[in-house]
PDB file of C-alpha atoms in Angstrom:
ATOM      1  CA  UNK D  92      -1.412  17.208 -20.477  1.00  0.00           C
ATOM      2  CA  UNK D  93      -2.526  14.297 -18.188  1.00  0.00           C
ATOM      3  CA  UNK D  94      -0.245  11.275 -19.333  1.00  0.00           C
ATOM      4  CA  UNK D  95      -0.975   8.874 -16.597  1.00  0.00           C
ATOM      5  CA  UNK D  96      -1.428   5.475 -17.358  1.00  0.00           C
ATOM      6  CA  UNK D  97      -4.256   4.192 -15.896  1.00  0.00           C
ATOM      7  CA  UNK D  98      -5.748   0.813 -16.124  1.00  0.00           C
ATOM      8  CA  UNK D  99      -9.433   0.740 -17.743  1.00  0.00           C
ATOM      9  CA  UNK D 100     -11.687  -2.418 -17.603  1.00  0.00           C
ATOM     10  CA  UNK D 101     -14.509  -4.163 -18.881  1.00  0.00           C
ATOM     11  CA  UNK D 102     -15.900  -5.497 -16.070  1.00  0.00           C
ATOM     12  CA  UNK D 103     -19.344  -3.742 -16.356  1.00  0.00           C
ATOM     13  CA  UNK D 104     -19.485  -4.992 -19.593  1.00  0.00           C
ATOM     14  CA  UNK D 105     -18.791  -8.727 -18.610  1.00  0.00           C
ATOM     15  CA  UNK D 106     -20.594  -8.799 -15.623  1.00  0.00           C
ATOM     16  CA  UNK D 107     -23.424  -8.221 -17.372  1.00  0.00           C
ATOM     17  CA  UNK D 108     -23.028 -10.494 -20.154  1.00  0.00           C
ATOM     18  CA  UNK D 109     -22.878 -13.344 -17.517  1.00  0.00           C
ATOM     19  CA  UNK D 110     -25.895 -12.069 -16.039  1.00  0.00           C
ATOM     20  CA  UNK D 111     -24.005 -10.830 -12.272  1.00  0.00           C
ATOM     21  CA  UNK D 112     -25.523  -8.344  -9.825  1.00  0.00           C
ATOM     22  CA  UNK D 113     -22.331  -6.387  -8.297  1.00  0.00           C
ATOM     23  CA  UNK D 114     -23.400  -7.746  -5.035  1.00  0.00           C
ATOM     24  CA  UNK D 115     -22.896 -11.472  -6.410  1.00  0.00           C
ATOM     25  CA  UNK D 116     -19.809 -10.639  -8.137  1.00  0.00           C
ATOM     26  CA  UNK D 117     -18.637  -9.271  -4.913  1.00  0.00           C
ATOM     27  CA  UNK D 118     -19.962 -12.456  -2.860  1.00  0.00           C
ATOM     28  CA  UNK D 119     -18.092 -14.611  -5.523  1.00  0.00           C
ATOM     29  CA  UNK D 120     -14.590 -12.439  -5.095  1.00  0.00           C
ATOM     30  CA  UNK D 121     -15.173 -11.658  -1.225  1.00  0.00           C
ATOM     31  CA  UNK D 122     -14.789  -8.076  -1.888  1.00  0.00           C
ATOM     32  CA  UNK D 123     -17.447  -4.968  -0.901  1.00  0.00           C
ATOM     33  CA  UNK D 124     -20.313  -4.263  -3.339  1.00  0.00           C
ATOM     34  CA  UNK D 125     -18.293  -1.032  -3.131  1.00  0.00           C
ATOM     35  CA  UNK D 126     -15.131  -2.246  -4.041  1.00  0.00           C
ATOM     36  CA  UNK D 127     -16.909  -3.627  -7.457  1.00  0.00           C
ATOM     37  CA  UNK D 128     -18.584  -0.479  -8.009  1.00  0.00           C
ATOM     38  CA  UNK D 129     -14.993   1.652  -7.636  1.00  0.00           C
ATOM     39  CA  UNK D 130     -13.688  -0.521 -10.063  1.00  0.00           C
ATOM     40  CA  UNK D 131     -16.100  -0.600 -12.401  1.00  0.00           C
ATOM     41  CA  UNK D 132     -16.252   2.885 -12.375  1.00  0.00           C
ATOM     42  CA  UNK D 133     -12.377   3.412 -12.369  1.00  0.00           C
ATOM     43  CA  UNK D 134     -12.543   5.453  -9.139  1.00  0.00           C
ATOM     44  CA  UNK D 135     -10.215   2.168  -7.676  1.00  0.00           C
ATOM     45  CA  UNK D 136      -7.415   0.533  -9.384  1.00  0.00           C
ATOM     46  CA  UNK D 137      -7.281  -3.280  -8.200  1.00  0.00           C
ATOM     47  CA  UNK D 138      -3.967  -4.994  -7.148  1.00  0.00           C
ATOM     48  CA  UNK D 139      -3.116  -7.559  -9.615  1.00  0.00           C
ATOM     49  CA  UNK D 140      -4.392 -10.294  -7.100  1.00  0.00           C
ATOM     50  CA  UNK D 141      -7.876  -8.930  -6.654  1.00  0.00           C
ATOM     51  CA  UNK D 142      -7.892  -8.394 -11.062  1.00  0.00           C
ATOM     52  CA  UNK D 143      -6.589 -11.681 -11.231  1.00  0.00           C
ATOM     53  CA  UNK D 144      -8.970 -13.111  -8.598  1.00  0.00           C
ATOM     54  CA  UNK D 145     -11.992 -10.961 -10.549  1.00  0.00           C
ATOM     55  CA  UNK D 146     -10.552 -12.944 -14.083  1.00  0.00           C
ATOM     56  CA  UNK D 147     -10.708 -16.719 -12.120  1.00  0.00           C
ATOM     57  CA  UNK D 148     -14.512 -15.286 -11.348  1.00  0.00           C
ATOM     58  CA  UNK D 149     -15.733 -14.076 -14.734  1.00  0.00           C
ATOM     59  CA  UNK D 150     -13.243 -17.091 -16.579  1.00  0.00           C
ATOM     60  CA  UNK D 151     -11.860 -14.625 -18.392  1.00  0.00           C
ATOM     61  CA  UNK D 152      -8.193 -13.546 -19.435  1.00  0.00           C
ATOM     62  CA  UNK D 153      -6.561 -11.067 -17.534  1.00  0.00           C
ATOM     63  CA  UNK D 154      -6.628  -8.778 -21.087  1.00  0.00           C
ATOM     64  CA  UNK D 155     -10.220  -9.765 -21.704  1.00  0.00           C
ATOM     65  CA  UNK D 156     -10.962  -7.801 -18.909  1.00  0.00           C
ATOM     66  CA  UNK D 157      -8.344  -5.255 -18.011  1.00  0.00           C
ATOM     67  CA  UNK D 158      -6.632  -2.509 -20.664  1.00  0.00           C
ATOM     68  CA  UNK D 159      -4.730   0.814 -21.116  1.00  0.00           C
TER      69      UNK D 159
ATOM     70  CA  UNK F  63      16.049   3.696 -20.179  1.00  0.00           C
ATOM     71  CA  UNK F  64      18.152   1.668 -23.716  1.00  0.00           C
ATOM     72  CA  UNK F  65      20.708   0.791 -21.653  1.00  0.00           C
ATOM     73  CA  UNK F  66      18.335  -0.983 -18.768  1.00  0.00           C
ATOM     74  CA  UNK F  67      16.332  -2.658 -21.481  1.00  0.00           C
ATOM     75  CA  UNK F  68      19.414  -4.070 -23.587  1.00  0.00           C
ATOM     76  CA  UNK F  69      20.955  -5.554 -19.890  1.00  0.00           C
ATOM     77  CA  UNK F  70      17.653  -7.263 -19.216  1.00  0.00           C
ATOM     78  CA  UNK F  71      17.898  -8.683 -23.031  1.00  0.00           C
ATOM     79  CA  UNK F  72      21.412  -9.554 -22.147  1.00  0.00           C
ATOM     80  CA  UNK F  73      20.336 -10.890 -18.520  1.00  0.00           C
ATOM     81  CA  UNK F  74      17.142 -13.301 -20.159  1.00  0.00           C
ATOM     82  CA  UNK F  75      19.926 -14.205 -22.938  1.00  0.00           C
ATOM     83  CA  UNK F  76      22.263 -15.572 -20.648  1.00  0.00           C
ATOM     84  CA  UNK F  77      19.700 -17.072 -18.160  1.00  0.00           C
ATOM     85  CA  UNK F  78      18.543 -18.861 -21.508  1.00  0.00           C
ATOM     86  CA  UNK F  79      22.374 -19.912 -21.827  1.00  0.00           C
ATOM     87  CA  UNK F  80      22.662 -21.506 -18.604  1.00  0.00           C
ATOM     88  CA  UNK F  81      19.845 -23.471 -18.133  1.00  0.00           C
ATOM     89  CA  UNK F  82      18.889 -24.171 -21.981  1.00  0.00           C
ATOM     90  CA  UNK F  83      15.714 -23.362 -21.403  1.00  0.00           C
ATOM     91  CA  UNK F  84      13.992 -19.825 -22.100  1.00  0.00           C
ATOM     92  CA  UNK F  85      11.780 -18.849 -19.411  1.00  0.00           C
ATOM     93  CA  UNK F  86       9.449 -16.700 -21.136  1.00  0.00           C
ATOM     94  CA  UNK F  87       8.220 -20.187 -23.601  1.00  0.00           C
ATOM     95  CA  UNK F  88       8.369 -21.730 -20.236  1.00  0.00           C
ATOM     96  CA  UNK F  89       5.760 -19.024 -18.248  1.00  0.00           C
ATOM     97  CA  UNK F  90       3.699 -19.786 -21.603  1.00  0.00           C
ATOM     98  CA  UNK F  91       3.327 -23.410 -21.446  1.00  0.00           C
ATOM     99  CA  UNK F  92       2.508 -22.919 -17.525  1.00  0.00           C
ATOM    100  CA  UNK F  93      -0.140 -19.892 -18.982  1.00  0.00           C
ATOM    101  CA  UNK F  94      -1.427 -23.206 -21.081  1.00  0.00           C
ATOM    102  CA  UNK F  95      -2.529 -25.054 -18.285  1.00  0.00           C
ATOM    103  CA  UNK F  96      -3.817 -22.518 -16.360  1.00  0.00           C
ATOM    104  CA  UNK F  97      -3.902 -21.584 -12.658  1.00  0.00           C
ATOM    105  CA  UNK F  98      -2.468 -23.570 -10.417  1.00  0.00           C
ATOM    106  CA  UNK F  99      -5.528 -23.609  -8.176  1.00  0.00           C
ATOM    107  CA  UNK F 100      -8.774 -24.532  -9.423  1.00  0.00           C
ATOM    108  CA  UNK F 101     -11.078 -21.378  -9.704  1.00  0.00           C
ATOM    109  CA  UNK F 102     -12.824 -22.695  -6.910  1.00  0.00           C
ATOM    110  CA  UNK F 103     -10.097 -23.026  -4.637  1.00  0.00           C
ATOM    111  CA  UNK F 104      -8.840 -19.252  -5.763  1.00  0.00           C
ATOM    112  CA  UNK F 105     -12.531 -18.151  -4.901  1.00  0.00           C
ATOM    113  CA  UNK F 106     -12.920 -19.923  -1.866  1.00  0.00           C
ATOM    114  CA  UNK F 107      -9.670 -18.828  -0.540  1.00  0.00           C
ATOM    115  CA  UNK F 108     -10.314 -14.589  -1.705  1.00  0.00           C
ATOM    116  CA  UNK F 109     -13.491 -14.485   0.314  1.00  0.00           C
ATOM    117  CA  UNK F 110     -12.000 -16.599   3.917  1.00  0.00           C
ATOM    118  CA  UNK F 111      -8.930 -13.699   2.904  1.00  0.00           C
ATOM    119  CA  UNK F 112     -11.430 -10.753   2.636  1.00  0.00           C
ATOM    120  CA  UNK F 113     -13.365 -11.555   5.668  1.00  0.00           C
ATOM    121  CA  UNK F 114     -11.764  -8.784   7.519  1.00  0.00           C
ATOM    122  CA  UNK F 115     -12.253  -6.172   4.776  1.00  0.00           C
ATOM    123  CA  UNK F 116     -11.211  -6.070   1.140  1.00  0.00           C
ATOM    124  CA  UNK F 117      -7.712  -4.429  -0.172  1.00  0.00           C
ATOM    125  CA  UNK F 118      -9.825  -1.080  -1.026  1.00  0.00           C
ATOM    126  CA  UNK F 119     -11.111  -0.953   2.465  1.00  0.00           C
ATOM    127  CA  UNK F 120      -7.565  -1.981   4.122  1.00  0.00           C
ATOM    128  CA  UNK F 121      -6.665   0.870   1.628  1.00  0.00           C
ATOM    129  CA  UNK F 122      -8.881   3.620   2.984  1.00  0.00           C
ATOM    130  CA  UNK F 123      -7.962   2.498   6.880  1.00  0.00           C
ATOM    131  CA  UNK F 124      -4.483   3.288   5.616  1.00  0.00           C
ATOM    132  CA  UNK F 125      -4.961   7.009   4.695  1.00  0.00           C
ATOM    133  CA  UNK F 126      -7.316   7.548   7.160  1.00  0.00           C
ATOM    134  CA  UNK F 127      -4.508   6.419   9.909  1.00  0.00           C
ATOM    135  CA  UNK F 128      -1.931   8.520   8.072  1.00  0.00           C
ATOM    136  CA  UNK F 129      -4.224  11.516   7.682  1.00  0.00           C
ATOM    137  CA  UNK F 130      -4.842  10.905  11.826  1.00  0.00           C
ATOM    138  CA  UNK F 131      -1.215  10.968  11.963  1.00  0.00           C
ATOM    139  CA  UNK F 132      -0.438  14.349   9.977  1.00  0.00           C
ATOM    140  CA  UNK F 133      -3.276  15.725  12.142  1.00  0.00           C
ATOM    141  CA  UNK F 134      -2.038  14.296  15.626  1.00  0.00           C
ATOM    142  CA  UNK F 135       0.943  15.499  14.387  1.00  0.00           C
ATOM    143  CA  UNK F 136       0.126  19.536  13.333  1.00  0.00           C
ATOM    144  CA  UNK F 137      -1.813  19.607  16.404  1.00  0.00           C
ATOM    145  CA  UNK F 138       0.782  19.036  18.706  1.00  0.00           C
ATOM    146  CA  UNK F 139       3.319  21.647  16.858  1.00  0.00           C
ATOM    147  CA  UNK F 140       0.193  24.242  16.613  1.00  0.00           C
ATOM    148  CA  UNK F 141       0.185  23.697  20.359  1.00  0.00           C
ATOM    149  CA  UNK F 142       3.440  24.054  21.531  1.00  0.00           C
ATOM    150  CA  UNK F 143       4.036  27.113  19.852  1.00  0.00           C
ATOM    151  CA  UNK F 144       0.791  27.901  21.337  1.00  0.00           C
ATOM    152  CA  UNK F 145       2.737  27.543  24.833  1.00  0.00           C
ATOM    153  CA  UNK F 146       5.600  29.154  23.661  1.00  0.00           C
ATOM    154  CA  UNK F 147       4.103  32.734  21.935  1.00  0.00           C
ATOM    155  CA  UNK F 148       1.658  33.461  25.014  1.00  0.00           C
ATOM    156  CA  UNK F 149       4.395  32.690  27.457  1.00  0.00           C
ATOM    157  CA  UNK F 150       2.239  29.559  28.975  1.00  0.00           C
ATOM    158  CA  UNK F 151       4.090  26.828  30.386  1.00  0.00           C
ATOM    159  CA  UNK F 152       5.516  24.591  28.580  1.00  0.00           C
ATOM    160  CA  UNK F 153       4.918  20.777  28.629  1.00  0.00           C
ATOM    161  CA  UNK F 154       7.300  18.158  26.697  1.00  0.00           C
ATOM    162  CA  UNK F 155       4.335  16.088  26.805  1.00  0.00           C
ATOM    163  CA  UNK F 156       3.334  16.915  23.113  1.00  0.00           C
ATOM    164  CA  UNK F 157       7.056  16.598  22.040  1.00  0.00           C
ATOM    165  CA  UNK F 158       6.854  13.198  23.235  1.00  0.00           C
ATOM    166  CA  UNK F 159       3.852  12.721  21.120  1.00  0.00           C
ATOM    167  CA  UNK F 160       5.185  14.758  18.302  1.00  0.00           C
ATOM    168  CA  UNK F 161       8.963  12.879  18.299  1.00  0.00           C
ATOM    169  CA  UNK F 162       7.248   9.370  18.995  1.00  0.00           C
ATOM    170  CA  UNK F 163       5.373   9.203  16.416  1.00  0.00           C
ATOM    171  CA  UNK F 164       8.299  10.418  13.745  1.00  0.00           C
ATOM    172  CA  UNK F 165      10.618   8.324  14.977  1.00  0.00           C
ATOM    173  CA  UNK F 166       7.819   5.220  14.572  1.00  0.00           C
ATOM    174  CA  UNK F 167       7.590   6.583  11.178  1.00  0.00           C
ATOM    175  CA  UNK F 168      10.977   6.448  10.236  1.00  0.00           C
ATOM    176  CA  UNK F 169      11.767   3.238  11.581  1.00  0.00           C
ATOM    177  CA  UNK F 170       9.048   1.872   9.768  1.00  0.00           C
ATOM    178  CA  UNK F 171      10.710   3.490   6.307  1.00  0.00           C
ATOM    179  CA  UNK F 172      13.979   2.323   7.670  1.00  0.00           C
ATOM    180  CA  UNK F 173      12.650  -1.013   7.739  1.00  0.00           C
ATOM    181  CA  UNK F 174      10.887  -1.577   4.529  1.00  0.00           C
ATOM    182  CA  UNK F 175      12.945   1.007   2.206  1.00  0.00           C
ATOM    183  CA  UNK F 176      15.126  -0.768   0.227  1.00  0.00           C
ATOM    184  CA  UNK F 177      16.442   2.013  -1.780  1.00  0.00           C
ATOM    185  CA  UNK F 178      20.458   2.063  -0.304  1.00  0.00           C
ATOM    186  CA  UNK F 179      20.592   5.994  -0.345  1.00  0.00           C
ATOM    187  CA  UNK F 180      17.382   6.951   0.647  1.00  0.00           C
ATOM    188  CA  UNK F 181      16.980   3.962   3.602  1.00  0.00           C
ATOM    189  CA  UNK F 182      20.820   5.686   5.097  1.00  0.00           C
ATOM    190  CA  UNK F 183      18.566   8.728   4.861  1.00  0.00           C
ATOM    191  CA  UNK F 184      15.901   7.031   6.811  1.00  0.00           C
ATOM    192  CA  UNK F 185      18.483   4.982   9.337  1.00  0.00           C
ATOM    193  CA  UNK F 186      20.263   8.179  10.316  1.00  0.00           C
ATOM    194  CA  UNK F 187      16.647  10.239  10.912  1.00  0.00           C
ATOM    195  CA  UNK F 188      14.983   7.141  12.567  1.00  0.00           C
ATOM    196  CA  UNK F 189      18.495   7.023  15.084  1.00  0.00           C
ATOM    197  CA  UNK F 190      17.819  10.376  15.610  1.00  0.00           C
ATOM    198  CA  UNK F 191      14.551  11.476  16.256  1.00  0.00           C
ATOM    199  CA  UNK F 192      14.192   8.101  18.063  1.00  0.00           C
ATOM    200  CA  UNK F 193      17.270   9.474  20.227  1.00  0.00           C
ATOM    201  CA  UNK F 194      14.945  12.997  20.693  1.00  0.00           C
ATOM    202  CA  UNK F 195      11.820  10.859  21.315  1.00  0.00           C
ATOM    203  CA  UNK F 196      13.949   8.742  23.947  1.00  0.00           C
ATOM    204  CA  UNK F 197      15.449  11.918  25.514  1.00  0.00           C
ATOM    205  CA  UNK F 198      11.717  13.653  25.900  1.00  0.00           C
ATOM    206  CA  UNK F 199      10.429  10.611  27.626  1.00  0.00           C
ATOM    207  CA  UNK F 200      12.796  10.238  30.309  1.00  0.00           C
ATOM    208  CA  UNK F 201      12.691  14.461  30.751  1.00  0.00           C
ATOM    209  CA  UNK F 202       8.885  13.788  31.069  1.00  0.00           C
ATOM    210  CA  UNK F 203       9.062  10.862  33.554  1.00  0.00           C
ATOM    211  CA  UNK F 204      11.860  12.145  35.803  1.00  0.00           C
ATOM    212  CA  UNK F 205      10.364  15.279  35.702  1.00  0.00           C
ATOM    213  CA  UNK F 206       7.060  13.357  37.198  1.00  0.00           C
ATOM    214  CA  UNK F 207       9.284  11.920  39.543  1.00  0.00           C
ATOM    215  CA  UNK F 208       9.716  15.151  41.005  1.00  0.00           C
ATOM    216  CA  UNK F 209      13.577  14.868  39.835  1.00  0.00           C
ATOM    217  CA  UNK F 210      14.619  18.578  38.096  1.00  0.00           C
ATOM    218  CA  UNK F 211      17.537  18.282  35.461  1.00  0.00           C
TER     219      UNK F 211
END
């Protein structure tokens, strides 16, 4: 049985409710479209700077955006 | 795992003694007001930070150089046993490479570990393998030299 914990997000979700392209959500954070992409599609697990950095950018709580 | 949590109770209950105040209300009220740094600032200062590459990419360089490692690494054993099965000569050259670079290694873990038993682990290796990588180099130059030990 795979117990890992692994952090999910919402950061499709809210991106697109405040109408962001990946690439300007990565301009905003200074990241790599590809970095936003890996995230978004769980393939990367952000540092809690960069999730913190991506909550200052979408003004949004850390547990708006991030979950288990 | 009880044990741990009931001493950090017993830790926050005493740090709530001494100073009257109780930090978690404390990390609340700063929660209240929010960052610090204005988002701006936070976003302004993330993308002069990630001008080099982001943490995912710094990420990646790091297993790629570790992967280039465990490769230079194999290589150089593959090779010397190479030399020593076919009867070739043999040439300290890749121990030197090979001892180097585990020695780098375990100063590096020596360094940064801060686990007591396993950093003594890594001190004694590092003192070591540093002390085979030291011995290989000056084989390899005096043997250059021309001087035979």
């Amino acid at each position: 049985m795979d117990d890992k914990l692994i952090l999910h997000n919402r950061l499709k979700e809210i991106r697109a409710e405040k109408g962001l392209s990946q690439g300007e959500l990565a301009g905003m954070v200074g990241v790599s479209r590809n970095t936003i992409t890996s995230i978004e599609t769980g393939k990367y697990c952000p540092t809690a700077k960069l999730a913190l950095i991506l909550c200052a950018a979408l003004d949004k709580k850390f547990e708006e955006i991030f979950y288990f | 795992m009880k044990d741990k949590s009931a001493s950090m109770e017993q830790a926050a209950e005493n740090a709530v003694a001494k100073t009257g105040e109780n930090p978690a209300e404390n990390a609340m009220d700063g929660a209240e007001d929010g960052s610090m740094l204005s988002r701006d600032e936070i976003l302004a200062r993330a993308q002069r930070e990630n001008q080099n590459g982001d943490e995912r990419q710094r990420s990646q360089m790091q297993w790629a150089n570790y992967a280039g490692f465990i490769a230079m690494e194999f290589a150089c054993i593959v090779i010397m046993f190479t030399q020593i099965f076919t009867g070739n000569e043999f040439t300290p050259e890749f121990f030197c490479i090979m001892f180097t670079g585990v020695a780098a290694q375990n100063i590096v873990q020596a360094c940064v570990n801060k686990n007591r038993k396993t950093r003594t682990l890594f001190i004694v290796c590092a003192a070591l393998i540093t002390a085979g990588a030291v011995a290989y180099w000056v084989f390899w130059i005096l043997g250059l030299c021309g001087i035979q030990l």
